[in-house]
Amino acid sequence: MKISFIGSGKVGAAVAYTASLKGLAQEIVLTDAFSDKARGEALDILQGQAFTPQAQIKYGDIKDTAGSDIIVITAGIPRKADEPRVLLLSRNAGLIAGLVKEAVLYSPDCILFMITNPLDVMTQLAYQVSGLSANRVIGMGTVLDTARYRSYLAEQFGIDARDIDAYVVGEHGETMVPLVSQITIKGIPLTELPGYESAAIDRVCDEVRIASGQVIALKGGTVFAPAASACAVLEAIVKDSNQILPVCTYNSEYGVAVSLPTLVGRHGAGPVLNVPMTDCEKAALEKSVANIKAYVAELP
Ligand code: 2OP
């Protein structure tokens, strides 16, 4: 398994490091517009290898990513705390289109894993310009928001986050939809938990919506939750686990890239699963999809 990173900033480097700790690849290649940054991060990971799983950690330019099984794209300008993710559209679109095309030339059989924001638009763009089938262009999407949702629910109700089945779907952005009607704890509806009150769920949903802005305001950017979430997706691909994750993929029913619970394995992503939703949740998802489409229409 060869995993290459286009963009070795804070998030790219953290994903690469986490992937190396999890032993997800035999070969990891870091690239960055600032080549010293890629070299520095690669050397830093390499120097710890006496105590971590062994992998070849390399740095270089896009040519060195040739033959990758997975290409992780984190390149681009990140957002500030008070900026919506979508403001990055004009900043990142041209850059990402060029990088995707070049990466696929060197790795025509790869799975593209998109992390750059605005996530849904960048996934749609990568799907359009890469020529790859939809199952091989995967955005991290609301996997990250889902991680936050489960973590905050776990904290609120004092239970193990890994026992919680709950999803955030739709846009990885302002209109994300935390699904409340389907939350279960190992098959038991959340409403059956001692101490359950619907106001607490509303508070958790609000917290999830502002979660990244809060971290960005405090430390300048989100890093560890994105790295953990990205590596959950990478692990599902590498181990061919067919895990259900709300990744972002082009959805022919909606006509745009959007996050929904999807099987993820060595083939990439798909099929998308039908989650039961209330009418209110369905309407919120439709609104979220419309929002993504409006942003996609702004692509140059
Ligand atoms: C996040 O949600 C900034 O999209 C990034 O952490």
CSV table of C-alpha atoms and ligand atoms in Angstrom, one decimal:
chain,number,residue,atom,x,y,z
A,1,MET,CA,0.0,0.0,0.0
A,2,LYS,CA,1.4,3.3,-1.1
A,3,ILE,CA,-0.2,6.4,0.4
A,4,SER,CA,0.9,9.8,-0.9
A,5,PHE,CA,0.0,13.2,0.5
A,6,ILE,CA,-0.4,16.3,-1.6
A,7,GLY,CA,-0.1,19.0,1.0
A,8,SER,CA,1.9,18.4,4.1
A,9,GLY,CA,0.7,21.2,6.3
A,10,LYS,CA,-0.6,20.6,9.8
A,11,VAL,CA,-3.5,18.4,8.8
A,12,GLY,CA,-1.6,16.5,6.0
A,13,ALA,CA,1.3,15.8,8.4
A,14,ALA,CA,-0.9,14.7,11.2
A,15,VAL,CA,-2.8,12.3,8.9
A,16,ALA,CA,0.5,10.9,7.6
A,17,TYR,CA,1.8,10.5,11.1
A,18,THR,CA,-1.4,8.8,12.4
A,19,ALA,CA,-1.5,6.6,9.3
A,20,SER,CA,2.1,5.6,10.0
A,21,LEU,CA,1.3,4.9,13.7
A,22,LYS,CA,-1.5,2.7,12.6
A,23,GLY,CA,0.7,0.8,10.1
A,24,LEU,CA,-1.6,1.6,7.2
A,25,ALA,CA,1.0,1.8,4.5
A,26,GLN,CA,4.3,0.3,3.5
A,27,GLU,CA,5.2,3.5,1.7
A,28,ILE,CA,4.2,7.1,2.6
A,29,VAL,CA,5.2,10.0,0.4
A,30,LEU,CA,4.9,13.6,1.5
A,31,THR,CA,4.8,16.5,-0.9
A,32,ASP,CA,4.1,20.2,-0.4
A,33,ALA,CA,4.3,23.4,-2.4
A,34,PHE,CA,7.0,24.3,0.2
A,35,SER,CA,9.4,21.3,-0.3
A,36,ASP,CA,11.3,21.9,2.9
A,37,LYS,CA,8.0,21.4,4.8
A,38,ALA,CA,7.4,18.0,3.2
A,39,ARG,CA,11.0,17.0,3.9
A,40,GLY,CA,10.9,18.2,7.5
A,41,GLU,CA,7.7,16.3,8.3
A,42,ALA,CA,9.0,13.1,6.6
A,43,LEU,CA,12.2,13.3,8.5
A,44,ASP,CA,10.4,13.9,11.8
A,45,ILE,CA,8.2,10.8,11.3
A,46,LEU,CA,11.2,8.8,10.1
A,47,GLN,CA,13.3,9.7,13.1
A,48,GLY,CA,10.7,8.0,15.5
A,49,GLN,CA,10.6,4.8,13.6
A,50,ALA,CA,12.6,2.9,16.2
A,51,PHE,CA,9.4,2.9,18.2
A,52,THR,CA,6.7,2.9,15.6
A,53,PRO,CA,5.5,0.6,12.8
A,54,GLN,CA,8.0,0.5,10.0
A,55,ALA,CA,7.2,2.1,6.7
A,56,GLN,CA,9.2,3.8,4.0
A,57,ILE,CA,8.7,7.5,4.7
A,58,LYS,CA,9.6,9.6,1.7
A,59,TYR,CA,9.3,13.2,0.5
A,60,GLY,CA,9.4,14.6,-3.0
A,61,ASP,CA,7.3,16.2,-5.6
A,62,ILE,CA,4.2,14.9,-7.5
A,63,LYS,CA,6.3,12.6,-9.7
A,64,ASP,CA,7.3,10.7,-6.5
A,65,THR,CA,3.7,9.9,-5.8
A,66,ALA,CA,3.5,7.7,-9.0
A,67,GLY,CA,1.8,4.4,-8.5
A,68,SER,CA,0.0,5.4,-5.3
A,69,ASP,CA,-3.0,3.3,-4.1
A,70,ILE,CA,-4.3,6.3,-2.2
A,71,ILE,CA,-3.7,10.0,-2.8
A,72,VAL,CA,-4.6,12.3,0.1
A,73,ILE,CA,-5.2,15.9,-0.8
A,74,THR,CA,-5.0,18.4,1.9
A,75,ALA,CA,-3.3,21.2,-0.1
A,76,GLY,CA,-5.0,24.6,-0.1
A,77,ILE,CA,-5.5,27.6,2.2
A,78,PRO,CA,-7.3,26.8,5.4
A,79,ARG,CA,-10.1,28.9,6.9
A,80,LYS,CA,-9.9,31.3,9.8
A,81,ALA,CA,-12.3,30.9,12.8
A,82,ASP,CA,-14.8,33.5,11.5
A,83,GLU,CA,-14.8,32.4,7.9
A,84,PRO,CA,-17.2,29.9,6.5
A,85,ARG,CA,-15.5,26.9,4.8
A,86,VAL,CA,-17.1,28.0,1.5
A,87,LEU,CA,-15.1,31.2,1.4
A,88,LEU,CA,-12.2,29.1,0.4
A,89,LEU,CA,-13.9,28.0,-2.8
A,90,SER,CA,-12.4,30.7,-5.0
A,91,ARG,CA,-9.0,30.4,-3.2
A,92,ASN,CA,-8.7,26.6,-3.6
A,93,ALA,CA,-10.6,25.5,-6.7
A,94,GLY,CA,-8.0,26.3,-9.4
A,95,LEU,CA,-5.2,24.9,-7.3
A,96,ILE,CA,-7.0,21.7,-6.5
A,97,ALA,CA,-8.2,21.0,-10.1
A,98,GLY,CA,-4.5,21.3,-11.3
A,99,LEU,CA,-3.2,19.1,-8.5
A,100,VAL,CA,-5.9,16.4,-9.0
A,101,LYS,CA,-5.3,16.2,-12.7
A,102,GLU,CA,-1.5,15.8,-12.3
A,103,ALA,CA,-1.8,13.3,-9.4
A,104,VAL,CA,-4.1,11.0,-11.4
A,105,LEU,CA,-1.7,11.1,-14.4
A,106,TYR,CA,0.9,9.5,-12.2
A,107,SER,CA,-1.5,7.2,-10.3
A,108,PRO,CA,-4.3,6.3,-12.7
A,109,ASP,CA,-5.6,3.5,-10.4
A,110,CYS,CA,-5.6,5.5,-7.2
A,111,ILE,CA,-8.4,6.3,-4.8
A,112,LEU,CA,-8.4,10.1,-4.2
A,113,PHE,CA,-9.1,11.1,-0.7
A,114,MET,CA,-10.1,14.8,-0.4
A,115,ILE,CA,-9.7,16.8,2.8
A,116,THR,CA,-9.3,20.3,1.4
A,117,ASN,CA,-12.2,22.7,2.2
A,118,PRO,CA,-14.8,23.5,1.1
A,119,LEU,CA,-14.9,19.7,1.3
A,120,ASP,CA,-18.1,18.9,-0.7
A,121,VAL,CA,-17.2,21.3,-3.5
A,122,MET,CA,-13.7,20.1,-3.7
A,123,THR,CA,-14.8,16.5,-3.8
A,124,GLN,CA,-17.3,17.3,-6.6
A,125,LEU,CA,-14.5,19.2,-8.5
A,126,ALA,CA,-12.1,16.3,-8.0
A,127,TYR,CA,-14.7,13.9,-9.4
A,128,GLN,CA,-15.3,16.1,-12.4
A,129,VAL,CA,-11.7,16.7,-13.3
A,130,SER,CA,-10.1,13.4,-12.4
A,131,GLY,CA,-12.0,11.1,-14.7
A,132,LEU,CA,-12.1,8.5,-11.9
A,133,SER,CA,-15.3,6.7,-11.1
A,134,ALA,CA,-17.4,8.2,-8.2
A,135,ASN,CA,-16.5,5.3,-5.8
A,136,ARG,CA,-12.8,6.3,-6.1
A,137,VAL,CA,-13.2,10.0,-5.3
A,138,ILE,CA,-13.9,10.2,-1.6
A,139,GLY,CA,-14.2,13.2,0.6
A,140,MET,CA,-13.7,13.1,4.3
A,141,GLY,CA,-17.1,14.9,4.5
A,142,THR,CA,-19.2,14.5,7.6
A,143,VAL,CA,-17.0,11.6,9.0
A,144,LEU,CA,-15.3,14.4,11.0
A,145,ASP,CA,-18.6,15.9,12.2
A,146,THR,CA,-19.8,12.4,13.0
A,147,ALA,CA,-16.7,11.9,15.2
A,148,ARG,CA,-17.5,15.1,17.0
A,149,TYR,CA,-21.2,14.2,17.3
A,150,ARG,CA,-20.4,10.8,18.8
A,151,SER,CA,-17.7,12.2,21.1
A,152,TYR,CA,-20.0,15.0,22.5
A,153,LEU,CA,-22.9,12.5,22.9
A,154,ALA,CA,-20.6,10.2,24.8
A,155,GLU,CA,-19.5,13.1,27.0
A,156,GLN,CA,-23.1,14.2,27.6
A,157,PHE,CA,-24.4,10.8,28.5
A,158,GLY,CA,-21.3,9.3,30.1
A,159,ILE,CA,-21.1,6.4,27.7
A,160,ASP,CA,-18.3,5.0,25.4
A,161,ALA,CA,-18.3,6.9,22.1
A,162,ARG,CA,-17.5,3.7,20.2
A,163,ASP,CA,-20.8,2.2,21.3
A,164,ILE,CA,-22.8,5.1,19.8
A,165,ASP,CA,-24.3,4.8,16.3
A,166,ALA,CA,-25.1,8.3,15.2
A,167,TYR,CA,-24.5,10.2,11.9
A,168,VAL,CA,-24.1,13.7,10.7
A,169,VAL,CA,-25.0,13.9,7.0
A,170,GLY,CA,-25.2,16.5,4.3
A,171,GLU,CA,-22.7,19.4,3.9
A,172,HIS,CA,-19.4,19.5,5.8
A,173,GLY,CA,-20.4,23.0,6.6
A,174,GLU,CA,-23.0,25.3,8.0
A,175,THR,CA,-26.0,23.2,6.9
A,176,MET,CA,-24.7,19.8,8.2
A,177,VAL,CA,-27.5,17.6,9.5
A,178,PRO,CA,-26.9,15.7,12.7
A,179,LEU,CA,-29.5,12.9,12.5
A,180,VAL,CA,-31.2,12.7,15.9
A,181,SER,CA,-34.0,10.2,15.1
A,182,GLN,CA,-31.6,7.3,14.5
A,183,ILE,CA,-29.2,7.6,17.4
A,184,THR,CA,-28.7,4.2,19.1
A,185,ILE,CA,-26.3,2.8,21.7
A,186,LYS,CA,-25.5,-0.7,20.5
A,187,GLY,CA,-29.0,-1.0,19.1
A,188,ILE,CA,-30.7,0.6,22.1
A,189,PRO,CA,-32.5,3.9,21.3
A,190,LEU,CA,-30.8,6.9,23.0
A,191,THR,CA,-34.2,7.8,24.4
A,192,GLU,CA,-34.0,4.7,26.7
A,193,LEU,CA,-30.9,6.0,28.4
A,194,PRO,CA,-31.2,7.1,32.0
A,195,GLY,CA,-30.9,10.9,32.1
A,196,TYR,CA,-32.1,11.3,28.5
A,197,GLU,CA,-33.6,14.7,27.7
A,198,SER,CA,-34.1,16.1,24.2
A,199,ALA,CA,-32.8,19.5,25.2
A,200,ALA,CA,-29.4,17.8,25.8
A,201,ILE,CA,-29.4,16.5,22.2
A,202,ASP,CA,-30.2,19.9,20.9
A,203,ARG,CA,-27.2,21.3,22.8
A,204,VAL,CA,-24.9,18.6,21.4
A,205,CYS,CA,-26.1,19.3,17.9
A,206,ASP,CA,-25.3,23.0,18.4
A,207,GLU,CA,-21.9,22.2,19.8
A,208,VAL,CA,-21.1,20.0,16.8
A,209,ARG,CA,-22.0,22.8,14.4
A,210,ILE,CA,-19.6,25.2,16.1
A,211,ALA,CA,-17.0,22.6,17.0
A,212,SER,CA,-14.3,23.4,14.4
A,213,GLY,CA,-14.7,27.2,14.8
A,214,GLN,CA,-14.1,26.9,18.5
A,215,VAL,CA,-10.9,25.0,18.0
A,216,ILE,CA,-9.7,27.2,15.2
A,217,ALA,CA,-10.3,30.3,17.5
A,218,LEU,CA,-8.3,28.6,20.3
A,219,LYS,CA,-5.3,27.1,18.5
A,220,GLY,CA,-5.4,28.3,14.9
A,221,GLY,CA,-6.7,25.1,13.2
A,222,THR,CA,-8.2,21.7,13.7
A,223,VAL,CA,-5.7,18.9,13.4
A,224,PHE,CA,-6.2,15.8,15.6
A,225,ALA,CA,-9.9,15.2,15.1
A,226,PRO,CA,-9.4,15.5,11.3
A,227,ALA,CA,-6.4,13.2,11.5
A,228,ALA,CA,-8.4,10.6,13.5
A,229,SER,CA,-11.3,10.8,11.1
A,230,ALA,CA,-9.2,10.7,8.0
A,231,CYS,CA,-7.4,7.6,9.3
A,232,ALA,CA,-10.7,5.9,10.0
A,233,VAL,CA,-11.5,6.2,6.3
A,234,LEU,CA,-8.0,5.2,5.2
A,235,GLU,CA,-8.1,2.2,7.5
A,236,ALA,CA,-11.4,1.0,6.0
A,237,ILE,CA,-9.9,1.2,2.5
A,238,VAL,CA,-6.6,-0.4,3.4
A,239,LYS,CA,-8.2,-3.2,5.5
A,240,ASP,CA,-11.1,-3.6,3.0
A,241,SER,CA,-13.4,-3.6,6.0
A,242,ASN,CA,-16.6,-2.3,4.4
A,243,GLN,CA,-17.1,-0.1,7.4
A,244,ILE,CA,-20.1,2.3,7.2
A,245,LEU,CA,-18.8,5.9,7.2
A,246,PRO,CA,-20.5,9.1,6.1
A,247,VAL,CA,-17.9,9.9,3.5
A,248,CYS,CA,-18.7,12.5,0.7
A,249,THR,CA,-19.0,11.0,-2.8
A,250,TYR,CA,-20.7,12.1,-6.0
A,251,ASN,CA,-24.3,10.9,-5.6
A,252,SER,CA,-26.3,10.4,-8.8
A,253,GLU,CA,-29.6,10.7,-7.0
A,254,TYR,CA,-28.8,14.2,-5.7
A,255,GLY,CA,-26.6,15.1,-8.7
A,256,VAL,CA,-23.8,16.4,-6.5
A,257,ALA,CA,-21.2,15.2,-3.9
A,258,VAL,CA,-22.7,14.9,-0.5
A,259,SER,CA,-22.0,12.9,2.7
A,260,LEU,CA,-24.2,10.0,3.6
A,261,PRO,CA,-23.5,6.7,5.4
A,262,THR,CA,-21.6,4.6,2.8
A,263,LEU,CA,-19.7,1.3,2.7
A,264,VAL,CA,-16.0,2.0,2.5
A,265,GLY,CA,-13.5,-0.7,1.5
A,266,ARG,CA,-10.7,-1.5,-0.9
A,267,HIS,CA,-12.9,-0.7,-3.9
A,268,GLY,CA,-13.4,2.8,-2.5
A,269,ALA,CA,-16.8,4.1,-1.4
A,270,GLY,CA,-20.2,2.6,-2.1
A,271,PRO,CA,-23.0,1.7,-2.1
A,272,VAL,CA,-24.6,4.5,-0.1
A,273,LEU,CA,-27.0,3.2,2.5
A,274,ASN,CA,-30.6,4.3,2.9
A,275,VAL,CA,-30.9,5.8,6.5
A,276,PRO,CA,-34.4,6.2,7.8
A,277,MET,CA,-35.0,9.9,8.4
A,278,THR,CA,-37.9,11.9,9.7
A,279,ASP,CA,-39.6,14.4,7.3
A,280,CYS,CA,-37.8,17.2,9.1
A,281,GLU,CA,-34.4,15.6,8.7
A,282,LYS,CA,-35.1,14.8,5.0
A,283,ALA,CA,-36.0,18.5,4.5
A,284,ALA,CA,-32.8,19.6,6.2
A,285,LEU,CA,-30.8,17.2,4.0
A,286,GLU,CA,-32.5,18.6,0.9
A,287,LYS,CA,-31.6,22.1,2.0
A,288,SER,CA,-28.0,21.0,2.6
A,289,VAL,CA,-27.8,19.5,-0.9
A,290,ALA,CA,-29.2,22.7,-2.4
A,291,ASN,CA,-26.6,24.6,-0.6
A,292,ILE,CA,-23.8,22.4,-1.9
A,293,LYS,CA,-25.2,22.7,-5.4
A,294,ALA,CA,-25.3,26.5,-5.2
A,295,TYR,CA,-21.6,26.5,-4.2
A,296,VAL,CA,-20.7,24.1,-7.0
A,297,ALA,CA,-22.4,26.4,-9.5
A,298,GLU,CA,-19.8,29.0,-8.5
A,299,LEU,CA,-16.9,26.8,-9.6
A,300,PRO,CA,-14.9,28.6,-12.3
B,1,2OP,C1,-13.0,21.1,10.4
B,1,2OP,O1,-14.2,20.9,10.5
B,1,2OP,C2,-11.8,22.9,9.4
B,1,2OP,O2,-13.3,21.6,8.1
B,1,2OP,C3,-12.4,21.6,9.2
B,1,2OP,O3,-12.3,20.9,11.4
